[in-house]
JSON list of C-alpha atoms in Angstrom, two decimals:
[
{"chain": "A", "resi": 1397, "resn": "UNK", "atom": "CA", "xyz": [-5.93, -1.55, 19.92]},
{"chain": "A", "resi": 1398, "resn": "UNK", "atom": "CA", "xyz": [-4.03, -4.27, 18.12]},
{"chain": "A", "resi": 1399, "resn": "UNK", "atom": "CA", "xyz": [-4.40, -4.97, 14.45]},
{"chain": "A", "resi": 1400, "resn": "UNK", "atom": "CA", "xyz": [-6.27, -8.21, 13.70]},
{"chain": "A", "resi": 1401, "resn": "UNK", "atom": "CA", "xyz": [-4.55, -11.13, 12.04]},
{"chain": "A", "resi": 1402, "resn": "UNK", "atom": "CA", "xyz": [-4.00, -10.31, 8.38]},
{"chain": "A", "resi": 1403, "resn": "UNK", "atom": "CA", "xyz": [-5.87, -13.26, 6.96]},
{"chain": "A", "resi": 1404, "resn": "UNK", "atom": "CA", "xyz": [-7.24, -16.69, 7.79]},
{"chain": "A", "resi": 1405, "resn": "UNK", "atom": "CA", "xyz": [-5.34, -19.74, 6.62]},
{"chain": "A", "resi": 1406, "resn": "UNK", "atom": "CA", "xyz": [-7.15, -21.63, 3.85]},
{"chain": "A", "resi": 1407, "resn": "UNK", "atom": "CA", "xyz": [-7.87, -25.06, 5.32]},
{"chain": "A", "resi": 1408, "resn": "UNK", "atom": "CA", "xyz": [-8.58, -26.77, 2.01]},
{"chain": "A", "resi": 1409, "resn": "UNK", "atom": "CA", "xyz": [-5.19, -26.04, 0.44]},
{"chain": "A", "resi": 1410, "resn": "UNK", "atom": "CA", "xyz": [-2.86, -29.11, 0.32]},
{"chain": "A", "resi": 1411, "resn": "UNK", "atom": "CA", "xyz": [-0.07, -28.89, 2.87]},
{"chain": "A", "resi": 1412, "resn": "UNK", "atom": "CA", "xyz": [2.62, -29.31, 0.23]},
{"chain": "A", "resi": 1413, "resn": "UNK", "atom": "CA", "xyz": [1.42, -26.35, -1.83]},
{"chain": "A", "resi": 1414, "resn": "UNK", "atom": "CA", "xyz": [3.96, -23.57, -2.20]},
{"chain": "A", "resi": 1415, "resn": "UNK", "atom": "CA", "xyz": [3.17, -20.07, -0.84]},
{"chain": "A", "resi": 1416, "resn": "UNK", "atom": "CA", "xyz": [2.91, -18.69, -4.40]},
{"chain": "A", "resi": 1417, "resn": "UNK", "atom": "CA", "xyz": [0.35, -21.35, -5.34]},
{"chain": "A", "resi": 1418, "resn": "UNK", "atom": "CA", "xyz": [-1.67, -20.66, -2.20]},
{"chain": "A", "resi": 1419, "resn": "UNK", "atom": "CA", "xyz": [-1.54, -16.94, -2.93]},
{"chain": "A", "resi": 1420, "resn": "UNK", "atom": "CA", "xyz": [-2.71, -17.46, -6.51]},
{"chain": "A", "resi": 1421, "resn": "UNK", "atom": "CA", "xyz": [-5.60, -19.69, -5.42]},
{"chain": "A", "resi": 1422, "resn": "UNK", "atom": "CA", "xyz": [-6.71, -17.18, -2.80]},
{"chain": "A", "resi": 1423, "resn": "UNK", "atom": "CA", "xyz": [-6.63, -14.34, -5.32]},
{"chain": "A", "resi": 1424, "resn": "UNK", "atom": "CA", "xyz": [-8.57, -16.42, -7.84]},
{"chain": "A", "resi": 1425, "resn": "UNK", "atom": "CA", "xyz": [-11.21, -17.35, -5.26]},
{"chain": "A", "resi": 1426, "resn": "UNK", "atom": "CA", "xyz": [-11.51, -13.74, -4.13]},
{"chain": "A", "resi": 1427, "resn": "UNK", "atom": "CA", "xyz": [-11.89, -12.57, -7.75]},
{"chain": "A", "resi": 1428, "resn": "UNK", "atom": "CA", "xyz": [-14.54, -15.19, -8.48]},
{"chain": "A", "resi": 1429, "resn": "UNK", "atom": "CA", "xyz": [-16.60, -14.44, -5.36]},
{"chain": "A", "resi": 1430, "resn": "UNK", "atom": "CA", "xyz": [-16.31, -10.64, -5.38]},
{"chain": "A", "resi": 1431, "resn": "UNK", "atom": "CA", "xyz": [-18.72, -8.58, -7.50]},
{"chain": "A", "resi": 1432, "resn": "UNK", "atom": "CA", "xyz": [-17.05, -6.30, -10.06]},
{"chain": "A", "resi": 1433, "resn": "UNK", "atom": "CA", "xyz": [-16.00, -3.03, -8.46]},
{"chain": "A", "resi": 1434, "resn": "UNK", "atom": "CA", "xyz": [-17.33, -0.18, -10.55]},
{"chain": "A", "resi": 1435, "resn": "UNK", "atom": "CA", "xyz": [-16.94, 3.50, -9.80]},
{"chain": "A", "resi": 1436, "resn": "UNK", "atom": "CA", "xyz": [-19.99, 5.70, -10.14]},
{"chain": "A", "resi": 1437, "resn": "UNK", "atom": "CA", "xyz": [-19.24, 8.65, -12.47]},
{"chain": "A", "resi": 1438, "resn": "UNK", "atom": "CA", "xyz": [-20.34, 11.19, -9.88]},
{"chain": "A", "resi": 1439, "resn": "UNK", "atom": "CA", "xyz": [-18.09, 9.60, -7.24]},
{"chain": "A", "resi": 1440, "resn": "UNK", "atom": "CA", "xyz": [-15.11, 9.67, -9.58]},
{"chain": "A", "resi": 1441, "resn": "UNK", "atom": "CA", "xyz": [-15.79, 13.29, -10.54]},
{"chain": "A", "resi": 1442, "resn": "UNK", "atom": "CA", "xyz": [-15.97, 14.29, -6.89]},
{"chain": "A", "resi": 1443, "resn": "UNK", "atom": "CA", "xyz": [-12.67, 12.56, -6.23]},
{"chain": "A", "resi": 1444, "resn": "UNK", "atom": "CA", "xyz": [-11.01, 14.32, -9.19]},
{"chain": "A", "resi": 1445, "resn": "UNK", "atom": "CA", "xyz": [-12.15, 17.61, -7.68]},
{"chain": "A", "resi": 1446, "resn": "UNK", "atom": "CA", "xyz": [-11.23, 16.88, -4.06]},
{"chain": "A", "resi": 1447, "resn": "UNK", "atom": "CA", "xyz": [-7.98, 14.90, -4.43]},
{"chain": "A", "resi": 1448, "resn": "UNK", "atom": "CA", "xyz": [-5.18, 17.35, -5.31]},
{"chain": "A", "resi": 1449, "resn": "UNK", "atom": "CA", "xyz": [-2.77, 14.73, -6.67]},
{"chain": "A", "resi": 1450, "resn": "UNK", "atom": "CA", "xyz": [-5.15, 13.89, -9.53]},
{"chain": "A", "resi": 1451, "resn": "UNK", "atom": "CA", "xyz": [-4.78, 17.43, -10.86]},
{"chain": "A", "resi": 1452, "resn": "UNK", "atom": "CA", "xyz": [-1.18, 16.62, -11.82]},
{"chain": "A", "resi": 1453, "resn": "UNK", "atom": "CA", "xyz": [-2.23, 13.86, -14.23]},
{"chain": "A", "resi": 1454, "resn": "UNK", "atom": "CA", "xyz": [-3.47, 14.14, -17.78]},
{"chain": "A", "resi": 1455, "resn": "UNK", "atom": "CA", "xyz": [-6.62, 12.49, -19.07]},
{"chain": "A", "resi": 1456, "resn": "UNK", "atom": "CA", "xyz": [-4.90, 9.23, -20.04]},
{"chain": "A", "resi": 1457, "resn": "UNK", "atom": "CA", "xyz": [-3.15, 8.82, -16.70]},
{"chain": "A", "resi": 1458, "resn": "UNK", "atom": "CA", "xyz": [-6.32, 9.62, -14.78]},
{"chain": "A", "resi": 1459, "resn": "UNK", "atom": "CA", "xyz": [-8.15, 6.92, -16.69]},
{"chain": "A", "resi": 1460, "resn": "UNK", "atom": "CA", "xyz": [-5.30, 4.47, -16.04]},
{"chain": "A", "resi": 1461, "resn": "UNK", "atom": "CA", "xyz": [-5.51, 5.24, -12.31]},
{"chain": "A", "resi": 1462, "resn": "UNK", "atom": "CA", "xyz": [-9.28, 4.76, -12.37]},
{"chain": "A", "resi": 1463, "resn": "UNK", "atom": "CA", "xyz": [-8.93, 1.37, -14.03]},
{"chain": "A", "resi": 1464, "resn": "UNK", "atom": "CA", "xyz": [-6.18, 0.32, -11.61]},
{"chain": "A", "resi": 1465, "resn": "UNK", "atom": "CA", "xyz": [-8.30, 1.45, -8.66]},
{"chain": "A", "resi": 1466, "resn": "UNK", "atom": "CA", "xyz": [-11.25, -0.65, -9.83]},
{"chain": "A", "resi": 1467, "resn": "UNK", "atom": "CA", "xyz": [-9.01, -3.72, -10.13]},
{"chain": "A", "resi": 1468, "resn": "UNK", "atom": "CA", "xyz": [-7.44, -2.94, -6.74]},
{"chain": "A", "resi": 1469, "resn": "UNK", "atom": "CA", "xyz": [-10.88, -2.85, -5.11]},
{"chain": "A", "resi": 1470, "resn": "UNK", "atom": "CA", "xyz": [-11.71, -6.19, -6.74]},
{"chain": "A", "resi": 1471, "resn": "UNK", "atom": "CA", "xyz": [-8.52, -7.85, -5.51]},
{"chain": "A", "resi": 1472, "resn": "UNK", "atom": "CA", "xyz": [-8.05, -6.37, -2.04]},
{"chain": "A", "resi": 1473, "resn": "UNK", "atom": "CA", "xyz": [-10.24, -6.37, 1.04]},
{"chain": "A", "resi": 1474, "resn": "UNK", "atom": "CA", "xyz": [-10.64, -2.98, 2.73]},
{"chain": "A", "resi": 1475, "resn": "UNK", "atom": "CA", "xyz": [-12.00, -3.53, 6.23]},
{"chain": "A", "resi": 1476, "resn": "UNK", "atom": "CA", "xyz": [-12.70, -1.30, 9.19]},
{"chain": "A", "resi": 1477, "resn": "UNK", "atom": "CA", "xyz": [-11.37, -1.88, 12.71]},
{"chain": "A", "resi": 1478, "resn": "UNK", "atom": "CA", "xyz": [-12.06, -0.17, 16.01]},
{"chain": "A", "resi": 1479, "resn": "UNK", "atom": "CA", "xyz": [-15.70, 0.38, 15.06]},
{"chain": "A", "resi": 1480, "resn": "UNK", "atom": "CA", "xyz": [-14.98, 2.16, 11.76]},
{"chain": "A", "resi": 1481, "resn": "UNK", "atom": "CA", "xyz": [-17.51, 1.58, 8.97]},
{"chain": "A", "resi": 1482, "resn": "UNK", "atom": "CA", "xyz": [-15.79, 1.77, 5.57]},
{"chain": "A", "resi": 1483, "resn": "UNK", "atom": "CA", "xyz": [-17.93, 3.49, 2.94]},
{"chain": "A", "resi": 1484, "resn": "UNK", "atom": "CA", "xyz": [-17.43, 3.27, -0.83]},
{"chain": "A", "resi": 1485, "resn": "UNK", "atom": "CA", "xyz": [-15.94, 6.78, -1.13]},
{"chain": "A", "resi": 1486, "resn": "UNK", "atom": "CA", "xyz": [-13.41, 5.87, 1.58]},
{"chain": "A", "resi": 1487, "resn": "UNK", "atom": "CA", "xyz": [-12.43, 2.72, -0.30]},
{"chain": "A", "resi": 1488, "resn": "UNK", "atom": "CA", "xyz": [-11.98, 4.67, -3.50]},
{"chain": "A", "resi": 1489, "resn": "UNK", "atom": "CA", "xyz": [-9.86, 7.37, -1.85]},
{"chain": "A", "resi": 1490, "resn": "UNK", "atom": "CA", "xyz": [-7.48, 4.75, -0.49]},
{"chain": "A", "resi": 1491, "resn": "UNK", "atom": "CA", "xyz": [-7.42, 2.70, -3.69]},
{"chain": "A", "resi": 1492, "resn": "UNK", "atom": "CA", "xyz": [-6.53, 5.57, -6.02]},
{"chain": "A", "resi": 1493, "resn": "UNK", "atom": "CA", "xyz": [-3.67, 6.74, -3.81]},
{"chain": "A", "resi": 1494, "resn": "UNK", "atom": "CA", "xyz": [-2.47, 3.15, -3.37]},
{"chain": "A", "resi": 1495, "resn": "UNK", "atom": "CA", "xyz": [-2.27, 2.80, -7.16]},
{"chain": "A", "resi": 1496, "resn": "UNK", "atom": "CA", "xyz": [-0.08, 5.86, -7.66]},
{"chain": "A", "resi": 1497, "resn": "UNK", "atom": "CA", "xyz": [3.22, 4.02, -6.93]},
{"chain": "A", "resi": 1498, "resn": "UNK", "atom": "CA", "xyz": [2.32, 1.23, -9.38]},
{"chain": "A", "resi": 1499, "resn": "UNK", "atom": "CA", "xyz": [0.80, 3.33, -12.17]},
{"chain": "A", "resi": 1500, "resn": "UNK", "atom": "CA", "xyz": [3.63, 2.25, -14.51]},
{"chain": "A", "resi": 1501, "resn": "UNK", "atom": "CA", "xyz": [4.27, -1.11, -12.86]},
{"chain": "A", "resi": 1502, "resn": "UNK", "atom": "CA", "xyz": [0.90, -2.79, -12.51]},
{"chain": "A", "resi": 1503, "resn": "UNK", "atom": "CA", "xyz": [-0.89, -4.39, -9.57]},
{"chain": "A", "resi": 1504, "resn": "UNK", "atom": "CA", "xyz": [1.17, -7.60, -9.72]},
{"chain": "A", "resi": 1505, "resn": "UNK", "atom": "CA", "xyz": [3.63, -5.71, -7.51]},
{"chain": "A", "resi": 1506, "resn": "UNK", "atom": "CA", "xyz": [0.99, -5.91, -4.77]},
{"chain": "A", "resi": 1507, "resn": "UNK", "atom": "CA", "xyz": [0.21, -9.61, -5.28]},
{"chain": "A", "resi": 1508, "resn": "UNK", "atom": "CA", "xyz": [1.77, -10.98, -2.05]},
{"chain": "A", "resi": 1509, "resn": "UNK", "atom": "CA", "xyz": [-0.87, -9.61, 0.35]},
{"chain": "A", "resi": 1510, "resn": "UNK", "atom": "CA", "xyz": [-4.63, -9.15, 0.40]},
{"chain": "A", "resi": 1511, "resn": "UNK", "atom": "CA", "xyz": [-5.97, -6.62, 2.92]},
{"chain": "A", "resi": 1512, "resn": "UNK", "atom": "CA", "xyz": [-6.08, -2.98, 3.96]},
{"chain": "A", "resi": 1513, "resn": "UNK", "atom": "CA", "xyz": [-7.22, -2.29, 7.53]},
{"chain": "A", "resi": 1514, "resn": "UNK", "atom": "CA", "xyz": [-8.60, 1.13, 8.46]},
{"chain": "A", "resi": 1515, "resn": "UNK", "atom": "CA", "xyz": [-8.73, 2.37, 12.05]},
{"chain": "A", "resi": 1516, "resn": "UNK", "atom": "CA", "xyz": [-10.63, 5.57, 12.97]},
{"chain": "A", "resi": 1517, "resn": "UNK", "atom": "CA", "xyz": [-7.47, 7.20, 14.35]},
{"chain": "A", "resi": 1518, "resn": "UNK", "atom": "CA", "xyz": [-3.97, 6.17, 15.44]},
{"chain": "A", "resi": 1519, "resn": "UNK", "atom": "CA", "xyz": [-3.64, 2.55, 16.52]},
{"chain": "A", "resi": 1520, "resn": "UNK", "atom": "CA", "xyz": [-1.30, 0.80, 18.94]},
{"chain": "A", "resi": 1521, "resn": "UNK", "atom": "CA", "xyz": [1.18, -1.61, 17.37]},
{"chain": "A", "resi": 1522, "resn": "UNK", "atom": "CA", "xyz": [3.58, -3.99, 19.14]},
{"chain": "A", "resi": 1523, "resn": "UNK", "atom": "CA", "xyz": [7.20, -3.93, 17.95]},
{"chain": "A", "resi": 1524, "resn": "UNK", "atom": "CA", "xyz": [10.48, -5.46, 18.98]},
{"chain": "A", "resi": 1525, "resn": "UNK", "atom": "CA", "xyz": [13.99, -4.31, 18.16]},
{"chain": "A", "resi": 1526, "resn": "UNK", "atom": "CA", "xyz": [17.60, -5.26, 18.90]},
{"chain": "A", "resi": 1527, "resn": "UNK", "atom": "CA", "xyz": [19.80, -2.55, 20.41]},
{"chain": "A", "resi": 1528, "resn": "UNK", "atom": "CA", "xyz": [23.57, -2.14, 19.99]},
{"chain": "A", "resi": 1529, "resn": "UNK", "atom": "CA", "xyz": [24.21, -4.33, 23.02]},
{"chain": "A", "resi": 1530, "resn": "UNK", "atom": "CA", "xyz": [22.22, -7.24, 21.59]},
{"chain": "A", "resi": 1531, "resn": "UNK", "atom": "CA", "xyz": [19.26, -6.77, 23.93]},
{"chain": "A", "resi": 1532, "resn": "UNK", "atom": "CA", "xyz": [15.80, -7.35, 22.47]},
{"chain": "A", "resi": 1533, "resn": "UNK", "atom": "CA", "xyz": [13.26, -4.71, 23.46]},
{"chain": "A", "resi": 1534, "resn": "UNK", "atom": "CA", "xyz": [9.48, -4.96, 23.19]},
{"chain": "A", "resi": 1535, "resn": "UNK", "atom": "CA", "xyz": [7.33, -1.86, 22.98]},
{"chain": "A", "resi": 1536, "resn": "UNK", "atom": "CA", "xyz": [3.89, -0.73, 21.93]},
{"chain": "A", "resi": 1537, "resn": "UNK", "atom": "CA", "xyz": [3.58, 2.63, 20.24]},
{"chain": "A", "resi": 1538, "resn": "UNK", "atom": "CA", "xyz": [0.85, 4.62, 18.45]},
{"chain": "A", "resi": 1539, "resn": "UNK", "atom": "CA", "xyz": [1.09, 4.68, 14.66]},
{"chain": "A", "resi": 1540, "resn": "UNK", "atom": "CA", "xyz": [-0.82, 6.40, 11.88]},
{"chain": "A", "resi": 1541, "resn": "UNK", "atom": "CA", "xyz": [0.14, 3.74, 9.34]},
{"chain": "A", "resi": 1542, "resn": "UNK", "atom": "CA", "xyz": [2.06, 0.52, 8.96]},
{"chain": "A", "resi": 1543, "resn": "UNK", "atom": "CA", "xyz": [2.97, -1.81, 6.11]},
{"chain": "A", "resi": 1544, "resn": "UNK", "atom": "CA", "xyz": [3.65, -5.40, 7.15]},
{"chain": "A", "resi": 1545, "resn": "UNK", "atom": "CA", "xyz": [5.67, -7.96, 5.22]},
{"chain": "A", "resi": 1546, "resn": "UNK", "atom": "CA", "xyz": [3.25, -10.26, 3.34]},
{"chain": "A", "resi": 1547, "resn": "UNK", "atom": "CA", "xyz": [0.51, -8.82, 5.55]},
{"chain": "A", "resi": 1548, "resn": "UNK", "atom": "CA", "xyz": [-1.93, -5.92, 5.46]},
{"chain": "A", "resi": 1549, "resn": "UNK", "atom": "CA", "xyz": [-1.42, -2.22, 5.09]},
{"chain": "A", "resi": 1550, "resn": "UNK", "atom": "CA", "xyz": [-2.88, -0.60, 8.22]},
{"chain": "A", "resi": 1551, "resn": "UNK", "atom": "CA", "xyz": [-4.01, 3.03, 8.12]},
{"chain": "A", "resi": 1552, "resn": "UNK", "atom": "CA", "xyz": [-5.52, 5.63, 10.41]},
{"chain": "A", "resi": 1553, "resn": "UNK", "atom": "CA", "xyz": [-8.47, 7.10, 8.56]},
{"chain": "A", "resi": 1554, "resn": "UNK", "atom": "CA", "xyz": [-8.12, 10.46, 10.34]},
{"chain": "A", "resi": 1555, "resn": "UNK", "atom": "CA", "xyz": [-4.47, 10.71, 9.26]},
{"chain": "A", "resi": 1556, "resn": "UNK", "atom": "CA", "xyz": [-5.34, 9.49, 5.77]},
{"chain": "A", "resi": 1557, "resn": "UNK", "atom": "CA", "xyz": [-7.69, 12.46, 5.40]},
{"chain": "A", "resi": 1558, "resn": "UNK", "atom": "CA", "xyz": [-5.22, 14.89, 6.95]},
{"chain": "A", "resi": 1559, "resn": "UNK", "atom": "CA", "xyz": [-2.49, 13.87, 4.50]},
{"chain": "A", "resi": 1560, "resn": "UNK", "atom": "CA", "xyz": [-4.58, 14.06, 1.33]},
{"chain": "A", "resi": 1561, "resn": "UNK", "atom": "CA", "xyz": [-3.46, 17.66, 0.73]},
{"chain": "A", "resi": 1562, "resn": "UNK", "atom": "CA", "xyz": [0.16, 17.07, 1.80]},
{"chain": "A", "resi": 1563, "resn": "UNK", "atom": "CA", "xyz": [2.43, 15.81, -0.99]},
{"chain": "A", "resi": 1564, "resn": "UNK", "atom": "CA", "xyz": [5.41, 15.74, 1.41]},
{"chain": "A", "resi": 1565, "resn": "UNK", "atom": "CA", "xyz": [3.71, 13.36, 3.85]},
{"chain": "A", "resi": 1566, "resn": "UNK", "atom": "CA", "xyz": [0.95, 11.48, 2.04]},
{"chain": "A", "resi": 1567, "resn": "UNK", "atom": "CA", "xyz": [0.22, 8.60, 4.40]},
{"chain": "A", "resi": 1568, "resn": "UNK", "atom": "CA", "xyz": [-1.28, 6.16, 1.88]},
{"chain": "A", "resi": 1569, "resn": "UNK", "atom": "CA", "xyz": [1.44, 6.60, -0.74]},
{"chain": "A", "resi": 1570, "resn": "UNK", "atom": "CA", "xyz": [4.09, 6.37, 1.99]},
{"chain": "A", "resi": 1571, "resn": "UNK", "atom": "CA", "xyz": [2.85, 3.02, 3.29]},
{"chain": "A", "resi": 1572, "resn": "UNK", "atom": "CA", "xyz": [2.34, 1.54, -0.16]},
{"chain": "A", "resi": 1573, "resn": "UNK", "atom": "CA", "xyz": [5.86, 2.61, -1.15]},
{"chain": "A", "resi": 1574, "resn": "UNK", "atom": "CA", "xyz": [6.99, 0.44, 1.77]},
{"chain": "A", "resi": 1575, "resn": "UNK", "atom": "CA", "xyz": [5.12, -2.45, 0.16]},
{"chain": "A", "resi": 1576, "resn": "UNK", "atom": "CA", "xyz": [7.19, -2.04, -3.01]},
{"chain": "A", "resi": 1577, "resn": "UNK", "atom": "CA", "xyz": [10.35, -1.85, -0.90]},
{"chain": "A", "resi": 1578, "resn": "UNK", "atom": "CA", "xyz": [9.41, -5.10, 0.85]},
{"chain": "A", "resi": 1579, "resn": "UNK", "atom": "CA", "xyz": [9.13, -7.02, -2.43]},
{"chain": "A", "resi": 1580, "resn": "UNK", "atom": "CA", "xyz": [12.74, -8.14, -2.03]},
{"chain": "A", "resi": 1581, "resn": "UNK", "atom": "CA", "xyz": [12.22, -9.14, 1.60]},
{"chain": "A", "resi": 1582, "resn": "UNK", "atom": "CA", "xyz": [13.80, -6.19, 3.41]},
{"chain": "A", "resi": 1583, "resn": "UNK", "atom": "CA", "xyz": [12.40, -2.70, 4.04]},
{"chain": "A", "resi": 1584, "resn": "UNK", "atom": "CA", "xyz": [15.67, -0.84, 3.47]},
{"chain": "A", "resi": 1585, "resn": "UNK", "atom": "CA", "xyz": [14.81, 1.73, 0.80]},
{"chain": "A", "resi": 1586, "resn": "UNK", "atom": "CA", "xyz": [16.03, -0.52, -2.02]},
{"chain": "A", "resi": 1587, "resn": "UNK", "atom": "CA", "xyz": [13.14, -2.07, -3.95]},
{"chain": "A", "resi": 1588, "resn": "UNK", "atom": "CA", "xyz": [13.65, -4.93, -6.40]},
{"chain": "A", "resi": 1589, "resn": "UNK", "atom": "CA", "xyz": [14.81, -3.62, -9.75]},
{"chain": "A", "resi": 1590, "resn": "UNK", "atom": "CA", "xyz": [13.85, -4.62, -13.28]},
{"chain": "A", "resi": 1591, "resn": "UNK", "atom": "CA", "xyz": [16.22, -7.13, -14.85]},
{"chain": "A", "resi": 1592, "resn": "UNK", "atom": "CA", "xyz": [17.77, -4.58, -17.20]},
{"chain": "A", "resi": 1593, "resn": "UNK", "atom": "CA", "xyz": [18.53, -2.06, -14.42]},
{"chain": "A", "resi": 1594, "resn": "UNK", "atom": "CA", "xyz": [21.99, -1.62, -12.89]},
{"chain": "A", "resi": 1595, "resn": "UNK", "atom": "CA", "xyz": [21.98, -1.47, -9.09]},
{"chain": "A", "resi": 1596, "resn": "UNK", "atom": "CA", "xyz": [24.88, 1.01, -8.91]},
{"chain": "A", "resi": 1597, "resn": "UNK", "atom": "CA", "xyz": [23.35, 3.33, -11.51]},
{"chain": "A", "resi": 1598, "resn": "UNK", "atom": "CA", "xyz": [19.94, 3.17, -9.81]},
{"chain": "A", "resi": 1599, "resn": "UNK", "atom": "CA", "xyz": [21.48, 3.96, -6.39]},
{"chain": "A", "resi": 1600, "resn": "UNK", "atom": "CA", "xyz": [23.38, 6.93, -7.83]},
{"chain": "A", "resi": 1601, "resn": "UNK", "atom": "CA", "xyz": [20.28, 8.30, -9.60]},
{"chain": "A", "resi": 1602, "resn": "UNK", "atom": "CA", "xyz": [18.10, 7.80, -6.53]},
{"chain": "A", "resi": 1603, "resn": "UNK", "atom": "CA", "xyz": [20.62, 9.51, -4.23]},
{"chain": "A", "resi": 1604, "resn": "UNK", "atom": "CA", "xyz": [20.86, 12.47, -6.58]},
{"chain": "A", "resi": 1605, "resn": "UNK", "atom": "CA", "xyz": [17.05, 12.79, -6.71]},
{"chain": "A", "resi": 1606, "resn": "UNK", "atom": "CA", "xyz": [16.75, 12.43, -2.94]},
{"chain": "A", "resi": 1607, "resn": "UNK", "atom": "CA", "xyz": [19.42, 15.07, -2.25]},
{"chain": "A", "resi": 1608, "resn": "UNK", "atom": "CA", "xyz": [17.66, 17.43, -4.65]},
{"chain": "A", "resi": 1609, "resn": "UNK", "atom": "CA", "xyz": [14.34, 16.76, -2.95]},
{"chain": "A", "resi": 1610, "resn": "UNK", "atom": "CA", "xyz": [15.84, 17.51, 0.49]},
{"chain": "A", "resi": 1611, "resn": "UNK", "atom": "CA", "xyz": [17.32, 20.79, -0.74]},
{"chain": "A", "resi": 1612, "resn": "UNK", "atom": "CA", "xyz": [13.97, 21.92, -2.13]},
{"chain": "A", "resi": 1613, "resn": "UNK", "atom": "CA", "xyz": [12.00, 20.90, 0.98]}
]
């Protein structure tokens, strides 16, 4: 199975419009034509019980995640592929986990794409890479998740469920962390930093935290 095209080009946008303008207009249109995404209290309570990561947050942070998730569901399209029907509880499970990396940043960090695609299980994705000899290789391999630059996040629903209880390999958080990384154009583990942050100091702090994480794992 191949992932569908991430979105249709808007035919009524002037040709000379910049990508950021087009993106803003699409988001505005989607917001105006999409009903408000509320979360039923019983659905939220069930999620708080079943999703282990929510147990690590206090009341204020849980409420912040709930609000972010509602906005996320208003702004992003979650669609099924490969015959998968996406129910509201599935949408909420993905949305809450997707909002974890931006809890302190805000959803504007996800503003350069619009869709999440859910497959029932692993999906086949075409890739090409350049080897050390300069030869370009094309291959198709099964994936449980993929984040594409300016495109959708693609997830296997079976692997999403399997990783809910695994902090070391949470599929949704992993793929959405890639989205933050891609904000500066390259998926290299170095996300764009705030203006007042020093690149060298950030790299040193991150390396220290990563080495500590590896020792503990």
